mmCIF file of C-alpha atoms and ligand atoms in Angstrom:
data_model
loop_
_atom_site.group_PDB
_atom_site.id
_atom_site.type_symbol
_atom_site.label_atom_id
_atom_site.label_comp_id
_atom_site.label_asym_id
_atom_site.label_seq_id
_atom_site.Cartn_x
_atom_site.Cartn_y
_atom_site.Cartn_z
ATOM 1 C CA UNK N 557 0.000 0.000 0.000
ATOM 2 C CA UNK N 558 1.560 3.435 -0.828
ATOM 3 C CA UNK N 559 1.406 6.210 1.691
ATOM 4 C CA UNK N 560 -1.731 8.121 -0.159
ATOM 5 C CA UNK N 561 -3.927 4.960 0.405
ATOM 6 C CA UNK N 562 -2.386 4.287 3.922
ATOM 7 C CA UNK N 563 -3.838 7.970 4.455
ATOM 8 C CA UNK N 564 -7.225 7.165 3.006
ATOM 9 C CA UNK N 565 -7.399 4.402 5.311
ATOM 10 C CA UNK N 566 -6.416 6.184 8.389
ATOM 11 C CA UNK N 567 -8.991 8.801 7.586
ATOM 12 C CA UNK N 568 -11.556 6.286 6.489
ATOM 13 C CA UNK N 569 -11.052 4.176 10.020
ATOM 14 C CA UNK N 570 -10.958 7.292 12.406
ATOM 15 C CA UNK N 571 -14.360 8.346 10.742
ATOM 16 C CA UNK N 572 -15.968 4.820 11.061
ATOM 17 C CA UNK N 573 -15.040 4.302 14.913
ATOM 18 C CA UNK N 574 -16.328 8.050 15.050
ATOM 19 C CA UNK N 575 -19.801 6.459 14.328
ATOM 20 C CA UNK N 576 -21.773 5.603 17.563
ATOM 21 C CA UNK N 577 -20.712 2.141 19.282
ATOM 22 C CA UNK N 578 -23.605 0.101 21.091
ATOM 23 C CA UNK N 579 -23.234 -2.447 23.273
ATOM 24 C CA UNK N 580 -25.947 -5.172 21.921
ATOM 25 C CA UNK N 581 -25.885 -8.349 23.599
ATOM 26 C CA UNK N 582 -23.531 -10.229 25.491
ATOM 27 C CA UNK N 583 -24.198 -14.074 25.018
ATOM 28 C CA UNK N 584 -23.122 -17.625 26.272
ATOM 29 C CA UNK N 585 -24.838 -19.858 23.905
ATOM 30 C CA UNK N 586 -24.699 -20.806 19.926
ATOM 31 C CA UNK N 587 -28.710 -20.137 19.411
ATOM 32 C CA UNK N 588 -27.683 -16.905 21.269
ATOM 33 C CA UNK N 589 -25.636 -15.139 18.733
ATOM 34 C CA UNK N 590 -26.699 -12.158 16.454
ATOM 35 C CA UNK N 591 -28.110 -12.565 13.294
ATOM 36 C CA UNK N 592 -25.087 -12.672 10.735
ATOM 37 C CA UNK N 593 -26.765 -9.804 9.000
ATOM 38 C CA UNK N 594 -23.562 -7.978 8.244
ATOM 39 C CA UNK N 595 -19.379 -7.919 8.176
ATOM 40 C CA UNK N 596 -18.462 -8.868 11.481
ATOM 41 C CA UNK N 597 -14.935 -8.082 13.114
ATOM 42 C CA UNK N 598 -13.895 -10.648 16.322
ATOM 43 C CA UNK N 599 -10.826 -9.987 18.919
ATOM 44 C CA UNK N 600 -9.769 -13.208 20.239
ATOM 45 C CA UNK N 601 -6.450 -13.945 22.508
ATOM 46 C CA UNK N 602 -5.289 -14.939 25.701
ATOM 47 C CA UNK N 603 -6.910 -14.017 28.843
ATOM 48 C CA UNK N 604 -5.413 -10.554 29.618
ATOM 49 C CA UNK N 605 -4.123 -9.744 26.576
ATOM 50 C CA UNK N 606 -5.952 -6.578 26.166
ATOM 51 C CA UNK N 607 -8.977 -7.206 23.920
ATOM 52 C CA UNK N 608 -11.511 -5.293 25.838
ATOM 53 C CA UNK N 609 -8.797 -2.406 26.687
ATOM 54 C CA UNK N 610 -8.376 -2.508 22.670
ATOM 55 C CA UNK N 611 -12.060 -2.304 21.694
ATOM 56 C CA UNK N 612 -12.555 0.879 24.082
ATOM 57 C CA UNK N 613 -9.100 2.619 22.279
ATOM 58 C CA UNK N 614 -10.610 2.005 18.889
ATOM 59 C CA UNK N 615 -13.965 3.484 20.028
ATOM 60 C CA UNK N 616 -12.350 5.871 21.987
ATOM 61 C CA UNK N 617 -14.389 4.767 24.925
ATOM 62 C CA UNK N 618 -13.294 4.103 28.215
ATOM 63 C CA UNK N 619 -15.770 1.471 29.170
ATOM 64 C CA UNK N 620 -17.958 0.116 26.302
ATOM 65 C CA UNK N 621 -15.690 -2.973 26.635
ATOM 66 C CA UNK N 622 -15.764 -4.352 30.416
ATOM 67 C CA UNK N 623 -11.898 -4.174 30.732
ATOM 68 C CA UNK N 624 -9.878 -5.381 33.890
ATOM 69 C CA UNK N 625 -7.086 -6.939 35.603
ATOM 70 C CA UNK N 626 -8.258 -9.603 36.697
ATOM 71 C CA UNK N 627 -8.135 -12.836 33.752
ATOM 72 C CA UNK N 628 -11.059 -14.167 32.754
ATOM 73 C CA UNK N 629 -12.952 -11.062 32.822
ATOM 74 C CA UNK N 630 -14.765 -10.931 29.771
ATOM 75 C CA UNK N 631 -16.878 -14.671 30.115
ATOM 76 C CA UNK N 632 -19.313 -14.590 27.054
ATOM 77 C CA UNK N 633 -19.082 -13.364 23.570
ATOM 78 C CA UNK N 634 -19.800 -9.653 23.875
ATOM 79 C CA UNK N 635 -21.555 -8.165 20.454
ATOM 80 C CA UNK N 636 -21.338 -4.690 19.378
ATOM 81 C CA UNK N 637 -22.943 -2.109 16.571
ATOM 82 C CA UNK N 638 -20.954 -0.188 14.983
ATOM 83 C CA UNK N 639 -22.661 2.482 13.358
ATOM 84 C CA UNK N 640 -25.022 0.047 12.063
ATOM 85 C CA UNK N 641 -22.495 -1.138 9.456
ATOM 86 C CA UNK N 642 -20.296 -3.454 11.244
ATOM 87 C CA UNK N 643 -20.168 -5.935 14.462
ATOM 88 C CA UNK N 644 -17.187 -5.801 16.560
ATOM 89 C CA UNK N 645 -17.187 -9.110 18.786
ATOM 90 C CA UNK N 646 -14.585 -8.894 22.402
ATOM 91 C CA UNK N 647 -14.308 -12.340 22.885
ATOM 92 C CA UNK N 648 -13.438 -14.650 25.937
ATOM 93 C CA UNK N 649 -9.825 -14.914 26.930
ATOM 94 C CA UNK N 650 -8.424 -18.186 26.295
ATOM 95 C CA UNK N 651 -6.156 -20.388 28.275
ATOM 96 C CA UNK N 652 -6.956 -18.874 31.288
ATOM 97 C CA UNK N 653 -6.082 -21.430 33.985
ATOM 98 C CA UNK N 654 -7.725 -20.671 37.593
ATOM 99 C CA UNK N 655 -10.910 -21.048 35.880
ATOM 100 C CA UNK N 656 -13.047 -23.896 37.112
ATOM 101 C CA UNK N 657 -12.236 -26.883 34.591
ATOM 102 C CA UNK N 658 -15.389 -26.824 33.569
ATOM 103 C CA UNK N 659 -16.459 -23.320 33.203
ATOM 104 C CA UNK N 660 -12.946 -23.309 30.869
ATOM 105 C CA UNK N 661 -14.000 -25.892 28.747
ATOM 106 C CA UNK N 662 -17.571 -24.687 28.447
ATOM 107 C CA UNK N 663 -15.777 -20.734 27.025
ATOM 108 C CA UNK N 664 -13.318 -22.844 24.754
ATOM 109 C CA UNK N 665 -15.982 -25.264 22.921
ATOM 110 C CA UNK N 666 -17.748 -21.931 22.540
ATOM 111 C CA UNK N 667 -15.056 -19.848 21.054
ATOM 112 C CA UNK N 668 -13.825 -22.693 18.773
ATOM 113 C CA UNK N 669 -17.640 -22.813 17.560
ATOM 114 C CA UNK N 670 -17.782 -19.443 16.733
ATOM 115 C CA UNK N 671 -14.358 -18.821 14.951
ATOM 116 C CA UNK N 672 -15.468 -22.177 12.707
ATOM 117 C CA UNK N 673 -19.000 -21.823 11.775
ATOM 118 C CA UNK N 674 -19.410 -17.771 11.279
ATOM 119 C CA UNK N 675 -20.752 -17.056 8.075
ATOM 120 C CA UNK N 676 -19.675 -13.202 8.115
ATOM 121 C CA UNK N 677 -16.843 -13.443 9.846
ATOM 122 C CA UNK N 678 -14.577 -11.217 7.713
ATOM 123 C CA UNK N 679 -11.486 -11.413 9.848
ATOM 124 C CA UNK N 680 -10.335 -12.257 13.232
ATOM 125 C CA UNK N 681 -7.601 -9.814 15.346
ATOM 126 C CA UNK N 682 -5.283 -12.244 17.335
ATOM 127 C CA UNK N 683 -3.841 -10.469 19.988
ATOM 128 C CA UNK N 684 -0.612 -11.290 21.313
ATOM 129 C CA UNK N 685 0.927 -9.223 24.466
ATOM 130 C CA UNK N 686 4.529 -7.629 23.665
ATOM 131 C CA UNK N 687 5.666 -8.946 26.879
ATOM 132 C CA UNK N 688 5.187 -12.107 26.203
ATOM 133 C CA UNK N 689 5.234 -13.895 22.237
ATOM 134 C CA UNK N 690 3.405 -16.179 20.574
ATOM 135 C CA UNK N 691 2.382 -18.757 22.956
ATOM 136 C CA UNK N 692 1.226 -22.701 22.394
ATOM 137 C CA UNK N 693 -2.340 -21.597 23.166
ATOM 138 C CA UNK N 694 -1.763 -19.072 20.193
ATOM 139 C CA UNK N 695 -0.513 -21.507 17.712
ATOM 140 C CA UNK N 696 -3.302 -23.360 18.523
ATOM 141 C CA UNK N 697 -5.920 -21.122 17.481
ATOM 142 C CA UNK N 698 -3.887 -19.695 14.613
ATOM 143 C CA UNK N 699 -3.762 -23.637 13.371
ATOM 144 C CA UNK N 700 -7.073 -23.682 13.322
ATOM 145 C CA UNK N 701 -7.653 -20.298 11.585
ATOM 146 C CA UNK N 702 -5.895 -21.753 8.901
ATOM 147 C CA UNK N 703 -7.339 -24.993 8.490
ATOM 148 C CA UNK N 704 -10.952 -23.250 8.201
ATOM 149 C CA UNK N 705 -9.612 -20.407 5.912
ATOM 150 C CA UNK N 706 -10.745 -17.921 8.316
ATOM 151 C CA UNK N 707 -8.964 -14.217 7.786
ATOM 152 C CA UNK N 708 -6.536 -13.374 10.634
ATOM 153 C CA UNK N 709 -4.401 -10.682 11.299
ATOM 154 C CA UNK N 710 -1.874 -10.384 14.926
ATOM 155 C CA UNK N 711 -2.021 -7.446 17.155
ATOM 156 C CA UNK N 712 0.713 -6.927 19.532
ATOM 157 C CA UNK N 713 -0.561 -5.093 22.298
ATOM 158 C CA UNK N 714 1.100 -3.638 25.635
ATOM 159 C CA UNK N 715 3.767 -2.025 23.426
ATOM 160 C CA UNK N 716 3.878 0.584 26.097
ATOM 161 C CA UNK N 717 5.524 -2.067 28.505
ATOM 162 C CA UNK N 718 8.273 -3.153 26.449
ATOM 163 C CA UNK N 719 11.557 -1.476 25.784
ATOM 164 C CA UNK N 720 11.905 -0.475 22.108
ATOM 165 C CA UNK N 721 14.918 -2.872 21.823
ATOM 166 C CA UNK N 722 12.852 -5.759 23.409
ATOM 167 C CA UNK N 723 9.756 -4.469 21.365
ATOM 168 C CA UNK N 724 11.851 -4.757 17.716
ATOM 169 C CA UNK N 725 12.889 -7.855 18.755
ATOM 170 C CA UNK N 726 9.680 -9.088 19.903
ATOM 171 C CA UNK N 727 8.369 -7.498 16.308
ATOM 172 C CA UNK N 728 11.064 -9.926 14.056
ATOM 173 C CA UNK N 729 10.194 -12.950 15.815
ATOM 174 C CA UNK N 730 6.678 -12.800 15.562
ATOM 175 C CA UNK N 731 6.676 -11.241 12.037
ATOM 176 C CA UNK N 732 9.042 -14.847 11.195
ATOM 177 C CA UNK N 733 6.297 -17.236 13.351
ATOM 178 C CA UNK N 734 3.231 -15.510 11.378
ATOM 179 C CA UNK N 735 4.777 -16.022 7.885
ATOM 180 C CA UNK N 736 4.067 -20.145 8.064
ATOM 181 C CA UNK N 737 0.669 -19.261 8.586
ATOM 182 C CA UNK N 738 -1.594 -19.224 5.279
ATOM 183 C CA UNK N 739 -4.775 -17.505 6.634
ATOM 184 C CA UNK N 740 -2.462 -14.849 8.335
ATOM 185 C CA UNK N 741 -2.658 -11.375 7.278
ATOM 186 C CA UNK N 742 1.287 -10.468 6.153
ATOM 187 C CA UNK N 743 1.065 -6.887 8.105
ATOM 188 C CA UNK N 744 1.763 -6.940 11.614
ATOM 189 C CA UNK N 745 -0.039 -4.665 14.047
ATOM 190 C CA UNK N 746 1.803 -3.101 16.731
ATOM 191 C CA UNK N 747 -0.385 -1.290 19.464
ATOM 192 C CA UNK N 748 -0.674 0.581 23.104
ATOM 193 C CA UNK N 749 -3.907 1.124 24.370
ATOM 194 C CA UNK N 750 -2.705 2.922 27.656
ATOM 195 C CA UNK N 751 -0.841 5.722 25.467
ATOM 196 C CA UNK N 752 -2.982 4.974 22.296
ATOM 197 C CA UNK N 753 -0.195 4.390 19.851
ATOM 198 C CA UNK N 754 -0.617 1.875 16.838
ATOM 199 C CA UNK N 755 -4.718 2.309 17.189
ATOM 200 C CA UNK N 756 -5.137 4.621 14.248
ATOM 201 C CA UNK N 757 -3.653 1.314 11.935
ATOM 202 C CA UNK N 758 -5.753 -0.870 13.637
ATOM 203 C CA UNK N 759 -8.953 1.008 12.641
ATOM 204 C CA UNK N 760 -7.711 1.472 9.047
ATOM 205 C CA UNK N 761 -7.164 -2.450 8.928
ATOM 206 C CA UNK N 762 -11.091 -2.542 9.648
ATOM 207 C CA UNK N 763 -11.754 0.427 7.289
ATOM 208 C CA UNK N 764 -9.967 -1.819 4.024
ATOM 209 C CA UNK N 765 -12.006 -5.011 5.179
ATOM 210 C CA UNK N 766 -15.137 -2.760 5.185
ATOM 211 C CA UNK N 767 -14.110 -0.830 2.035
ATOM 212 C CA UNK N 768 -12.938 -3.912 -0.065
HETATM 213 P P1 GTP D 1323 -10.069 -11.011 29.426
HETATM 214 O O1 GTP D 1323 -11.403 -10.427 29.090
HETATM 215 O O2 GTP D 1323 -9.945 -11.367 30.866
HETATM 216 O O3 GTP D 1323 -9.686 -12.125 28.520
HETATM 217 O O4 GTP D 1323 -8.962 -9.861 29.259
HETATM 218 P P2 GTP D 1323 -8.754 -8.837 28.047
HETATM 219 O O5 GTP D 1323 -7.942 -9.472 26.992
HETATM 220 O O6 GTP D 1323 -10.052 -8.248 27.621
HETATM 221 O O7 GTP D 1323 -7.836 -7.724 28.746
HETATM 222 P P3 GTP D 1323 -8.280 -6.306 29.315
HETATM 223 O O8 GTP D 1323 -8.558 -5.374 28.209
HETATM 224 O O9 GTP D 1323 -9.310 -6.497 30.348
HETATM 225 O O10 GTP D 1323 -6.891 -5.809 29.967
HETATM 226 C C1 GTP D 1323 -6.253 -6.549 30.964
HETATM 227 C C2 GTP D 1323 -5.329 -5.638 31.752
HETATM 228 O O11 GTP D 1323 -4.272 -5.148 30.916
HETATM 229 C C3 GTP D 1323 -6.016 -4.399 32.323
HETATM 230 O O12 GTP D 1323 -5.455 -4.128 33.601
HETATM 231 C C4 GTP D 1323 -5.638 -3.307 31.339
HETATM 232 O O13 GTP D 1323 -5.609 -2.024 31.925
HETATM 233 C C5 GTP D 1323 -4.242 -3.742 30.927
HETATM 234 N N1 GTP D 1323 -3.905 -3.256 29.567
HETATM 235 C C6 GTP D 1323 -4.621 -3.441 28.446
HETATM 236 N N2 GTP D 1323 -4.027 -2.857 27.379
HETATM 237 C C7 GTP D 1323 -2.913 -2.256 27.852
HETATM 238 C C8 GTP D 1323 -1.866 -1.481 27.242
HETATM 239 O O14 GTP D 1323 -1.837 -1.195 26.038
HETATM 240 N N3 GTP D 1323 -0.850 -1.066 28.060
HETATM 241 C C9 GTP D 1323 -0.828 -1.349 29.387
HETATM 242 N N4 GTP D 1323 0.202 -0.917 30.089
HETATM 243 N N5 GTP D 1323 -1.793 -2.065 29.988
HETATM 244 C C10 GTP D 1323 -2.820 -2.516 29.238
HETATM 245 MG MG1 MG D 1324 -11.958 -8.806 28.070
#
């Protein structure tokens, strides 16, 4: 992409997370989820990772995303409206441990259902925390993005918390894990939702899936 389209983009994804963001339904059940009536956007990733912290950055919201510090937070598939053109879905955290066996298995059987059978699921942000890398649990669900086809791309969030020497390196050795990965978007997301740095790219990612 040349810089004058880059800048289209960025315009294109401020003005769409400018539209009004609802919360619509927060669900725990298959029957439950919304009616795949238009392009729908998920953010999946490890419990912690900053999903929530990254859907209130985008809509510039402090708390249309229940964000916190304790894992495991977010325990359903939350469903948003945005501007009545797109669905932004904060998912459950996955491979969270201290979660009753159960109650883990019961999330994961539903997340795994959703990222396979969603008919307008246009593309799936992975989110992987700066700190830490690509973990098993990742792999995991990037394998299985693959193997359905289903469009990914990998955030890195909690740049804020790395050093920028840790952070580059961090950068090469993910960019190198995600290029064996055939449903994985080639451009590599780099983000801070505490000092808001990288979110701009992020929304002009969503503004090309919408605009394509
Ligand atoms: P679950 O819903 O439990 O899976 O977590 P989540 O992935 O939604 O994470 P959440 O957004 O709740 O953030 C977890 C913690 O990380 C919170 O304490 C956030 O304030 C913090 N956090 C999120 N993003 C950033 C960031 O960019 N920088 C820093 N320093 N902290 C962040
Ligand atoms: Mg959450």
């Amino acid at each position: 992409m040349d810089d004058q389209q880059h800048l289209l983009a960025i315009k294109g994804g401020n003005a769409l997370f400018e539209k009004e963001c609802r919360f619509m339904l927060g669900v725990a059940r298959l029957d439950q989820f919304v009616t795949p009536d238009r392009t729908e956007i998920a953010f999946a990733g490890r419990s912690n990772v900053g999903k929530s912290s990254l859907i209130n950055a985008l809509t510039r919201r402090k708390d249309m995303a229940k964000a916190s510090a304790t894992p495991g937070r977010t325990q359903q598939l939350n469903f948003f409206d945005l501007g009545d053109e797109l669905y932004l879905v904060d998912l459950p955290g996955y491979g969270f441990a201290s979660a009753p066996d159960k109650q883990v298995k019961g999330w994961n059987r539903l997340l795994f259902q959703y990222l396979q059978g969603r008919p307008n699921l246009r593309r799936v942000y992975v989110l992987i925390d700066s700190r830490h890398g690509i973990k098993d649990k990742d792999i995991e669900i990037m394998d299985m993005l693959d193997k359905t086809a289903v469009s990914y791309q990998i955030v890195l969030t909690k740049a804020d918390k790395v050093k920028p020497t840790e952070l580059d390196k961090m950068i090469s050795s993910v960019k190198e894990k995600m290029s064996t990965h055939a449903a994985c978007h080639p451009t590599l997301l780099v983000t801070s939702s505490e000092k808001n740095t990288g979110i701009e790219d992020v929304r002009a990612s969503v503004w090309e899936l919408v605009h394509s």
